[in-house]
Amino acid sequence: MNRWFAVSACDAVPPGHVAYTQLLGQELVLWRSAAGVLNAWENRCPHRGVRLTLGSCVGEELRCQYHAWRFASGSGQCTHIPSHPQQKPASTIRAQVFPLCEDGSFAWVNLTRDALPSPHPAASLDTALRSIFARAPVAAVRQVLLQGYGGHSVGLGDEFTLSVPDQKLQFMLQPVTEAQTIIHARLRGDLNAAERMTIFRHHNALLSVARDQAEAAA
Amino acid sequence: MITLYDYALSGNCYKVRLLLNILQVPFSARAMDFHPGREHKSDWFLKLNPLGQLPVINDEGLLLREAQAILVYLASRYDASGHWYPRQDAAALGRIGQWLGFAEGLTATAGAARRHDTLFVEVDIGKCRAGAHALLRILDEHLWFAEQAGERWLCTAEWPSIADLACFPYVMLSEEGGISRLPYPAIRRWAERVKRVPGFIPMSGIFPASAA
């Protein structure tokens, strides 16, 4: 499916952090290099198949936990094999890299290798709310959100992107598996620093109710 | 010297080893045949701990059981910095006590699910997993809001406390009990911070992070 899905708030993966998620059942390792480059790779070492999320970030490389093979940020190219330190690893040894873009507040992944250019322009003033995981399919979550979000009617954008124009709130639903969804949401525009935590708690409470309703219906 | 009655695969023994290593307190570990030998239920050990549970420490004649109580004692006795159990800070002590209780809940849910899956202990596995997810959901939410407020740890902004160590093991071993942590990204960031505490040691199933 050649389209982009939000998979994480940008600041949820700080430099040096190795995060774990799934998109449409595909396991992903999301990791940000020390220099700040975010990567979305298949969660599988090309050597012995161990999950790369068990490994750790070392500067501009991700190191597998099992045999400490290292893979370069950006290309996924294997850069170092400890048992053959003198040899340059073959160019065919590389982690599977998925196209990724960041738009200022969220990271988007496309599981298609020759992906369309990202339709999401940088919008650095947006503020990510706390993402909420639901044990319910995307359709059930969307249904709950369409029925009303804290008393507001919710306009339907494209298949998964919903917006509440008066609140400048955008929802992005990440299909984790057929039965699991992560509700990502962000407020458009600048946020009053003094009200920040109150606003976060307000939406966290509303999204938690939506999650509970979707899980009850699923 | 402290004797720790220890089992390598126990999360509750691990948290004691972790604090002893962080505080650089020398100790001697007495390896117990927990499984399959059930040495913790033997006559000689029941005299040390009538509950028949690990860990137990003996510090020059002071016998203590219950992992959380042992952490309180070790931090109070051996932590010169006062960060791990800040005795002068009533609010922090209250919060620490609260999360030590939470750690007991993790043992009873995530820990029990792991004993079911790895040591074939009979429990209501569905109830254990659901209970663990309910706790992890609360923990993830707490940590996300703490991060937004500039706090890096469970109870305190700048320094980790024994509450972080108490909760860490059975969170990190949850997948051995069939409890995925995919829904809890804030827990994952916190766990990486715990792994970077100077003196951190791993155990089977818990891997180190890189230094930076």
Short mmCIF file of C-alpha atoms in Angstrom, two decimals:
data_model
loop_
_atom_site.label_atom_id
_atom_site.label_comp_id
_atom_site.label_asym_id
_atom_site.label_seq_id
_atom_site.Cartn_x
_atom_site.Cartn_y
_atom_site.Cartn_z
CA MET A 1 0.00 0.00 0.00
CA ASN A 2 1.77 3.10 -1.27
CA ARG A 3 0.84 5.66 1.36
CA TRP A 4 2.32 7.35 4.38
CA PHE A 5 1.37 6.51 7.94
CA ALA A 6 2.26 8.45 11.08
CA VAL A 7 4.16 6.04 13.33
CA SER A 8 5.52 8.25 16.13
CA ALA A 9 5.82 11.75 17.43
CA CYS A 10 9.29 13.03 16.49
CA ASP A 11 10.26 13.82 20.08
CA ALA A 12 9.27 10.31 21.19
CA VAL A 13 12.48 9.08 19.56
CA PRO A 14 15.30 11.29 20.88
CA PRO A 15 18.88 10.97 19.58
CA GLY A 16 20.40 7.61 20.54
CA HIS A 17 17.01 6.01 21.26
CA VAL A 18 15.87 2.73 19.71
CA ALA A 19 12.07 2.42 19.58
CA TYR A 20 9.74 -0.38 18.54
CA THR A 21 6.48 -0.29 16.65
CA GLN A 22 4.45 -2.13 14.02
CA LEU A 23 2.67 -0.91 10.93
CA LEU A 24 0.14 -3.22 9.23
CA GLY A 25 1.80 -6.14 11.02
CA GLN A 26 5.30 -5.17 9.82
CA GLU A 27 7.65 -4.91 12.81
CA LEU A 28 9.75 -1.74 12.70
CA VAL A 29 12.79 -0.56 14.59
CA LEU A 30 12.63 3.23 14.79
CA TRP A 31 15.92 4.71 15.86
CA ARG A 32 17.56 8.12 15.80
CA SER A 33 21.30 8.46 15.36
CA ALA A 34 23.42 10.68 17.60
CA ALA A 35 23.44 13.28 14.81
CA GLY A 36 19.63 13.23 14.77
CA VAL A 37 18.78 11.14 11.68
CA LEU A 38 15.62 9.07 12.20
CA ASN A 39 15.50 5.58 10.63
CA ALA A 40 12.66 3.09 10.11
CA TRP A 41 13.97 -0.39 9.36
CA GLU A 42 12.58 -3.88 9.26
CA ASN A 43 13.02 -5.18 12.82
CA ARG A 44 15.31 -8.00 11.77
CA CYS A 45 19.05 -8.34 11.58
CA PRO A 46 20.03 -9.56 8.07
CA HIS A 47 22.62 -11.84 9.69
CA ARG A 48 20.66 -14.16 12.01
CA GLY A 49 17.22 -12.61 12.07
CA VAL A 50 17.31 -11.34 15.64
CA ARG A 51 15.17 -8.28 16.41
CA LEU A 52 17.20 -5.10 15.97
CA THR A 53 15.13 -3.48 18.74
CA LEU A 54 17.24 -5.57 21.15
CA GLY A 55 20.30 -3.70 19.90
CA SER A 56 21.54 -0.24 20.60
CA CYS A 57 22.52 2.97 18.86
CA VAL A 58 26.24 3.65 18.66
CA GLY A 59 26.77 7.08 17.14
CA GLU A 60 25.62 6.85 13.52
CA GLU A 61 25.16 3.09 13.61
CA LEU A 62 22.75 0.55 15.02
CA ARG A 63 24.48 -2.43 16.65
CA CYS A 64 22.75 -5.81 16.75
CA GLN A 65 22.66 -7.38 20.22
CA TYR A 66 23.49 -10.87 18.95
CA HIS A 67 26.85 -10.66 17.13
CA ALA A 68 27.43 -6.88 17.29
CA TRP A 69 27.20 -6.35 13.55
CA ARG A 70 26.76 -2.64 12.89
CA PHE A 71 24.52 -0.96 10.30
CA ALA A 72 24.75 2.62 9.04
CA SER A 73 22.06 5.22 9.65
CA GLY A 74 20.41 6.18 6.38
CA SER A 75 21.47 3.31 4.12
CA GLY A 76 21.20 0.32 6.49
CA GLN A 77 24.53 -0.85 5.03
CA CYS A 78 26.51 -3.20 7.26
CA THR A 79 29.68 -1.37 8.31
CA HIS A 80 31.39 -3.73 10.72
CA ILE A 81 31.51 -7.46 11.45
CA PRO A 82 33.49 -8.06 14.66
CA SER A 83 34.54 -11.61 13.67
CA HIS A 84 36.05 -10.22 10.42
CA PRO A 85 37.32 -6.81 11.52
CA GLN A 86 39.69 -6.45 8.56
CA GLN A 87 37.07 -7.12 5.89
CA LYS A 88 34.76 -4.51 4.40
CA PRO A 89 31.26 -6.05 4.62
CA ALA A 90 29.68 -6.88 1.26
CA SER A 91 27.33 -4.21 -0.06
CA THR A 92 24.55 -6.81 -0.17
CA ILE A 93 24.53 -7.03 3.65
CA ARG A 94 22.12 -4.35 4.75
CA ALA A 95 19.10 -3.84 6.95
CA GLN A 96 15.85 -3.32 5.05
CA VAL A 97 15.18 0.41 5.11
CA PHE A 98 11.68 1.88 4.74
CA PRO A 99 11.07 5.40 3.40
CA LEU A 100 10.55 7.84 6.27
CA CYS A 101 9.92 11.54 6.60
CA GLU A 102 9.45 13.93 9.49
CA ASP A 103 7.17 16.94 9.20
CA GLY A 104 8.19 18.75 12.38
CA SER A 105 5.96 16.93 14.87
CA PHE A 106 5.40 13.43 13.45
CA ALA A 107 7.39 10.75 11.69
CA TRP A 108 5.71 9.09 8.69
CA VAL A 109 6.61 5.73 7.16
CA ASN A 110 5.71 4.23 3.78
CA LEU A 111 6.12 0.47 3.52
CA THR A 112 6.53 0.71 -0.28
CA ARG A 113 10.15 0.81 -1.33
CA ASP A 114 9.66 3.24 -4.27
CA ALA A 115 7.41 5.45 -2.21
CA LEU A 116 5.58 8.55 -3.41
CA PRO A 117 7.10 11.81 -2.24
CA SER A 118 5.77 12.82 1.16
CA PRO A 119 2.61 14.93 0.95
CA HIS A 120 3.24 16.38 4.38
CA PRO A 121 5.04 19.75 4.45
CA ALA A 122 7.05 20.68 7.50
CA ALA A 123 4.83 22.24 10.16
CA SER A 124 7.13 22.91 13.05
CA LEU A 125 4.57 24.78 15.17
CA ASP A 126 2.44 21.67 15.65
CA THR A 127 2.36 20.03 19.07
CA ALA A 128 2.08 16.27 19.38
CA LEU A 129 -0.34 14.98 22.02
CA ARG A 130 0.29 11.73 23.85
CA SER A 131 -0.29 8.84 21.44
CA ILE A 132 -2.73 6.22 22.72
CA PHE A 133 -2.65 2.50 21.92
CA ALA A 134 -5.99 0.73 21.48
CA ARG A 135 -6.74 -2.98 21.21
CA ALA A 136 -9.25 -2.27 18.47
CA PRO A 137 -9.12 -2.09 14.67
CA VAL A 138 -8.72 1.26 12.93
CA ALA A 139 -12.36 1.14 11.76
CA ALA A 140 -13.65 0.82 15.34
CA VAL A 141 -11.43 3.66 16.56
CA ARG A 142 -12.44 5.90 13.66
CA GLN A 143 -16.11 5.12 14.33
CA VAL A 144 -15.79 6.23 17.95
CA LEU A 145 -13.96 9.43 16.99
CA LEU A 146 -16.56 10.25 14.30
CA GLN A 147 -19.36 9.87 16.83
CA GLY A 148 -17.93 12.80 18.72
CA TYR A 149 -14.77 13.82 20.47
CA GLY A 150 -15.47 15.62 23.75
CA GLY A 151 -18.72 16.97 22.34
CA HIS A 152 -17.14 18.18 19.10
CA SER A 153 -18.15 16.88 15.73
CA VAL A 154 -15.25 15.49 13.79
CA GLY A 155 -14.85 16.09 10.08
CA LEU A 156 -13.62 13.22 7.94
CA GLY A 157 -10.54 13.90 5.85
CA ASP A 158 -8.91 11.09 3.93
CA GLU A 159 -9.17 7.49 4.94
CA PHE A 160 -7.36 7.81 8.25
CA THR A 161 -6.83 11.52 8.83
CA LEU A 162 -9.53 13.29 10.78
CA SER A 163 -9.64 16.93 11.70
CA VAL A 164 -11.61 19.15 14.06
CA PRO A 165 -11.44 22.54 12.36
CA ASP A 166 -12.41 24.72 15.34
CA GLN A 167 -9.77 23.14 17.58
CA LYS A 168 -7.18 22.71 14.84
CA LEU A 169 -6.77 19.14 16.00
CA GLN A 170 -5.61 16.42 13.64
CA PHE A 171 -5.89 12.68 14.25
CA MET A 172 -3.65 10.13 12.54
CA LEU A 173 -4.54 6.49 13.06
CA GLN A 174 -1.71 3.97 12.83
CA PRO A 175 -2.90 0.46 11.91
CA VAL A 176 -0.56 -1.63 14.07
CA THR A 177 -2.23 -4.91 13.14
CA GLU A 178 -5.77 -5.74 12.02
CA ALA A 179 -6.81 -5.64 15.68
CA GLN A 180 -4.63 -2.85 17.11
CA THR A 181 -4.42 0.88 16.47
CA ILE A 182 -2.32 3.74 17.76
CA ILE A 183 -4.20 7.03 17.92
CA HIS A 184 -1.78 9.86 17.13
CA ALA A 185 -3.03 13.43 17.41
CA ARG A 186 -1.61 16.91 17.21
CA LEU A 187 -2.73 20.46 17.77
CA ARG A 188 -2.12 22.76 14.85
CA GLY A 189 -0.40 26.03 15.54
CA ASP A 190 1.44 27.42 18.52
CA LEU A 191 0.52 26.36 22.05
CA ASN A 192 0.35 28.61 25.11
CA ALA A 193 3.19 27.35 27.31
CA ALA A 194 1.30 28.05 30.55
CA GLU A 195 -1.68 25.92 29.46
CA ARG A 196 0.40 23.18 27.89
CA MET A 197 0.09 20.51 30.59
CA THR A 198 -3.62 21.24 31.13
CA ILE A 199 -4.25 20.83 27.40
CA PHE A 200 -2.21 17.61 27.32
CA ARG A 201 -4.20 16.16 30.24
CA HIS A 202 -7.52 17.25 28.73
CA HIS A 203 -6.88 15.47 25.42
CA ASN A 204 -5.25 12.48 27.11
CA ALA A 205 -8.44 11.97 29.12
CA LEU A 206 -10.67 12.33 26.03
CA LEU A 207 -8.52 9.99 23.94
CA SER A 208 -8.46 7.43 26.76
CA VAL A 209 -12.27 7.46 26.80
CA ALA A 210 -12.28 7.00 23.00
CA ARG A 211 -9.85 4.09 23.39
CA ASP A 212 -12.00 2.44 26.06
CA GLN A 213 -15.11 2.80 23.88
CA ALA A 214 -13.33 1.39 20.83
CA GLU A 215 -11.97 -1.53 22.84
CA ALA A 216 -15.42 -2.25 24.30
CA ALA A 217 -16.92 -2.23 20.79
CA ALA A 218 -14.15 -4.35 19.25
CA MET B 1 30.05 -8.80 54.17
CA ILE B 2 26.48 -9.00 52.92
CA THR B 3 25.24 -12.43 51.87
CA LEU B 4 22.51 -12.37 49.21
CA TYR B 5 20.40 -15.50 48.86
CA ASP B 6 20.06 -15.24 45.14
CA TYR B 7 18.47 -16.77 42.05
CA ALA B 8 19.87 -15.67 38.68
CA LEU B 9 16.49 -15.66 36.90
CA SER B 10 14.55 -13.83 39.61
CA GLY B 11 13.66 -10.21 38.85
CA ASN B 12 13.36 -9.48 42.56
CA CYS B 13 16.89 -10.83 43.24
CA TYR B 14 18.16 -8.91 40.21
CA LYS B 15 16.95 -5.56 41.54
CA VAL B 16 18.95 -6.16 44.73
CA ARG B 17 22.08 -7.09 42.75
CA LEU B 18 21.51 -3.99 40.62
CA LEU B 19 21.46 -1.61 43.60
CA LEU B 20 24.45 -3.34 45.26
CA ASN B 21 26.42 -2.89 42.02
CA ILE B 22 25.36 0.72 41.58
CA LEU B 23 26.34 1.52 45.18
CA GLN B 24 29.53 -0.53 44.80
CA VAL B 25 28.77 -2.53 47.96
CA PRO B 26 30.69 -5.82 48.08
CA PHE B 27 28.49 -8.86 48.62
CA SER B 28 28.62 -12.60 48.31
CA ALA B 29 25.81 -14.30 46.39
CA ARG B 30 24.58 -17.70 47.59
CA ALA B 31 23.04 -19.25 44.45
CA MET B 32 19.77 -21.00 45.33
CA ASP B 33 18.34 -23.93 43.41
CA PHE B 34 14.93 -22.27 43.02
CA HIS B 35 13.93 -24.40 40.04
CA PRO B 36 13.62 -27.34 39.95
CA GLY B 37 15.18 -27.95 43.41
CA ARG B 38 12.79 -25.65 45.38
CA GLU B 39 15.63 -24.89 47.77
CA HIS B 40 13.74 -21.76 48.90
CA LYS B 41 11.21 -24.14 50.52
CA SER B 42 13.87 -26.25 52.25
CA ASP B 43 13.91 -26.56 56.05
CA TRP B 44 17.17 -24.68 56.43
CA PHE B 45 16.02 -21.74 54.29
CA LEU B 46 12.57 -21.48 55.94
CA LYS B 47 14.43 -20.72 59.16
CA LEU B 48 15.86 -17.63 57.41
CA ASN B 49 12.60 -16.69 55.71
CA PRO B 50 9.42 -18.43 56.86
CA LEU B 51 7.68 -17.14 53.70
CA GLY B 52 10.03 -19.27 51.60
CA GLN B 53 10.72 -16.45 49.14
CA LEU B 54 13.77 -14.89 47.54
CA PRO B 55 15.66 -12.63 47.91
CA VAL B 56 16.95 -12.58 51.49
CA ILE B 57 20.02 -10.70 52.69
CA ASN B 58 22.10 -11.21 55.79
CA ASP B 59 24.15 -8.11 56.60
CA GLU B 60 26.34 -8.98 59.57
CA GLY B 61 23.44 -10.67 61.35
CA LEU B 62 20.64 -8.42 60.09
CA LEU B 63 18.28 -10.71 58.18
CA LEU B 64 15.92 -9.04 55.72
CA ARG B 65 13.39 -10.44 53.27
CA GLU B 66 11.16 -8.70 50.65
CA ALA B 67 13.02 -7.07 47.76
CA GLN B 68 11.50 -3.63 48.25
CA ALA B 69 12.41 -3.59 51.96
CA ILE B 70 15.95 -4.66 51.11
CA LEU B 71 16.26 -1.76 48.63
CA VAL B 72 15.09 0.67 51.36
CA TYR B 73 17.66 -0.70 53.78
CA LEU B 74 20.59 -0.80 51.35
CA ALA B 75 19.98 2.73 50.06
CA SER B 76 19.54 4.11 53.59
CA ARG B 77 22.63 2.33 54.87
CA TYR B 78 25.09 2.52 51.97
CA ASP B 79 24.14 5.41 49.66
CA ALA B 80 26.27 8.37 50.74
CA SER B 81 24.72 10.58 48.03
CA GLY B 82 21.22 10.22 49.51
CA HIS B 83 19.70 10.19 46.02
CA TRP B 84 18.37 6.66 45.97
CA TYR B 85 16.21 7.04 49.10
CA PRO B 86 16.14 10.75 50.00
CA ARG B 87 15.28 10.56 53.69
CA GLN B 88 14.95 14.35 54.08
CA ASP B 89 12.29 14.68 51.37
CA ALA B 90 8.91 13.60 52.75
CA ALA B 91 7.06 14.00 49.45
CA ALA B 92 9.65 11.98 47.55
CA LEU B 93 9.51 9.23 50.19
CA GLY B 94 5.73 9.11 49.85
CA ARG B 95 5.99 8.79 46.08
CA ILE B 96 8.73 6.17 46.38
CA GLY B 97 6.56 4.13 48.76
CA GLN B 98 3.70 4.37 46.30
CA TRP B 99 5.81 2.99 43.44
CA LEU B 100 7.36 0.29 45.63
CA GLY B 101 3.79 -0.90 46.12
CA PHE B 102 3.29 -0.71 42.36
CA ALA B 103 6.37 -2.92 41.93
CA GLU B 104 4.67 -5.58 44.08
CA GLY B 105 1.74 -5.38 41.67
CA LEU B 106 4.09 -5.93 38.74
CA THR B 107 5.52 -9.03 40.44
CA ALA B 108 2.00 -10.37 41.02
CA THR B 109 0.93 -9.85 37.37
CA ALA B 110 3.81 -9.59 34.85
CA GLY B 111 6.08 -11.67 37.12
CA ALA B 112 3.42 -14.34 37.59
CA ALA B 113 2.77 -14.51 33.82
CA ARG B 114 6.49 -15.06 33.27
CA ARG B 115 6.65 -17.82 35.91
CA HIS B 116 3.69 -19.42 34.13
CA ASP B 117 5.35 -19.33 30.72
CA THR B 118 8.91 -20.21 31.76
CA LEU B 119 8.59 -22.32 34.94
CA PHE B 120 5.11 -23.78 34.30
CA VAL B 121 3.59 -22.34 37.48
CA GLU B 122 -0.20 -22.62 37.45
CA VAL B 123 -1.90 -19.23 37.43
CA ASP B 124 -4.85 -17.57 35.68
CA ILE B 125 -2.67 -16.44 32.80
CA GLY B 126 -5.31 -14.24 31.13
CA LYS B 127 -5.91 -12.39 34.38
CA CYS B 128 -2.17 -11.94 34.99
CA ARG B 129 -1.55 -10.52 31.52
CA ALA B 130 -4.57 -8.22 31.66
CA GLY B 131 -3.49 -7.02 35.10
CA ALA B 132 0.04 -6.36 33.85
CA HIS B 133 -1.24 -4.36 30.86
CA ALA B 134 -3.43 -2.28 33.18
CA LEU B 135 -0.34 -1.44 35.29
CA LEU B 136 1.93 -0.79 32.29
CA ARG B 137 -0.69 1.57 30.86
CA ILE B 138 -0.64 3.57 34.12
CA LEU B 139 3.17 3.54 34.21
CA ASP B 140 3.53 4.70 30.59
CA GLU B 141 1.07 7.55 31.12
CA HIS B 142 2.87 8.62 34.33
CA LEU B 143 6.26 8.60 32.59
CA TRP B 144 5.00 10.53 29.54
CA PHE B 145 3.66 13.34 31.72
CA ALA B 146 6.80 13.27 33.85
CA GLU B 147 8.90 13.77 30.69
CA GLN B 148 6.71 16.69 29.62
CA ALA B 149 7.34 18.25 33.05
CA GLY B 150 11.09 17.74 32.59
CA GLU B 151 11.32 14.80 35.01
CA ARG B 152 13.36 11.80 33.94
CA TRP B 153 12.50 9.33 36.71
CA LEU B 154 9.48 7.82 38.45
CA CYS B 155 9.54 9.95 41.59
CA THR B 156 12.19 12.58 41.17
CA ALA B 157 13.25 14.97 38.41
CA GLU B 158 17.03 14.69 38.46
CA TRP B 159 18.01 11.44 40.14
CA PRO B 160 16.71 7.91 39.93
CA SER B 161 15.45 6.38 43.18
CA ILE B 162 14.97 2.82 44.39
CA ALA B 163 11.43 3.06 42.95
CA ASP B 164 12.92 3.02 39.43
CA LEU B 165 14.96 -0.09 40.24
CA ALA B 166 12.01 -1.78 41.98
CA CYS B 167 9.74 -1.43 38.95
CA PHE B 168 12.37 -2.04 36.26
CA PRO B 169 12.88 -5.87 36.27
CA TYR B 170 9.35 -7.22 35.80
CA VAL B 171 8.59 -4.48 33.28
CA MET B 172 11.62 -5.52 31.22
CA LEU B 173 10.91 -9.25 31.53
CA SER B 174 7.23 -8.88 30.58
CA GLU B 175 7.67 -10.37 27.11
CA GLU B 176 8.79 -13.67 28.69
CA GLY B 177 5.22 -13.78 30.04
CA GLY B 178 3.61 -12.94 26.70
CA ILE B 179 3.12 -9.25 27.49
CA SER B 180 4.20 -7.02 24.60
CA ARG B 181 5.51 -3.57 25.44
CA LEU B 182 4.78 -2.14 21.98
CA PRO B 183 1.99 0.03 23.46
CA TYR B 184 4.35 1.70 25.95
CA PRO B 185 6.98 3.90 24.26
CA ALA B 186 7.50 6.16 27.31
CA ILE B 187 8.38 3.06 29.37
CA ARG B 188 10.96 2.16 26.71
CA ARG B 189 12.62 5.60 26.94
CA TRP B 190 12.68 5.39 30.76
CA ALA B 191 14.14 1.88 30.61
CA GLU B 192 16.94 3.13 28.37
CA ARG B 193 17.72 5.81 30.97
CA VAL B 194 17.83 3.18 33.73
CA LYS B 195 20.23 1.11 31.61
CA ARG B 196 22.59 4.09 31.43
CA VAL B 197 22.84 4.56 35.21
CA PRO B 198 26.53 4.09 36.16
CA GLY B 199 26.96 0.62 37.66
CA PHE B 200 24.04 -0.88 35.71
CA ILE B 201 24.29 -4.65 35.20
CA PRO B 202 22.09 -6.80 32.93
CA MET B 203 20.48 -10.18 33.65
CA SER B 204 19.22 -12.96 31.40
CA GLY B 205 16.55 -11.38 29.18
CA ILE B 206 17.56 -7.78 29.95
CA PHE B 207 20.09 -6.33 27.56
CA PRO B 208 22.39 -3.36 28.07
CA ALA B 209 22.05 -0.07 26.20
CA SER B 210 24.97 1.72 24.59
CA ALA B 211 26.91 4.08 26.82
CA ALA B 212 25.62 7.32 25.33
#
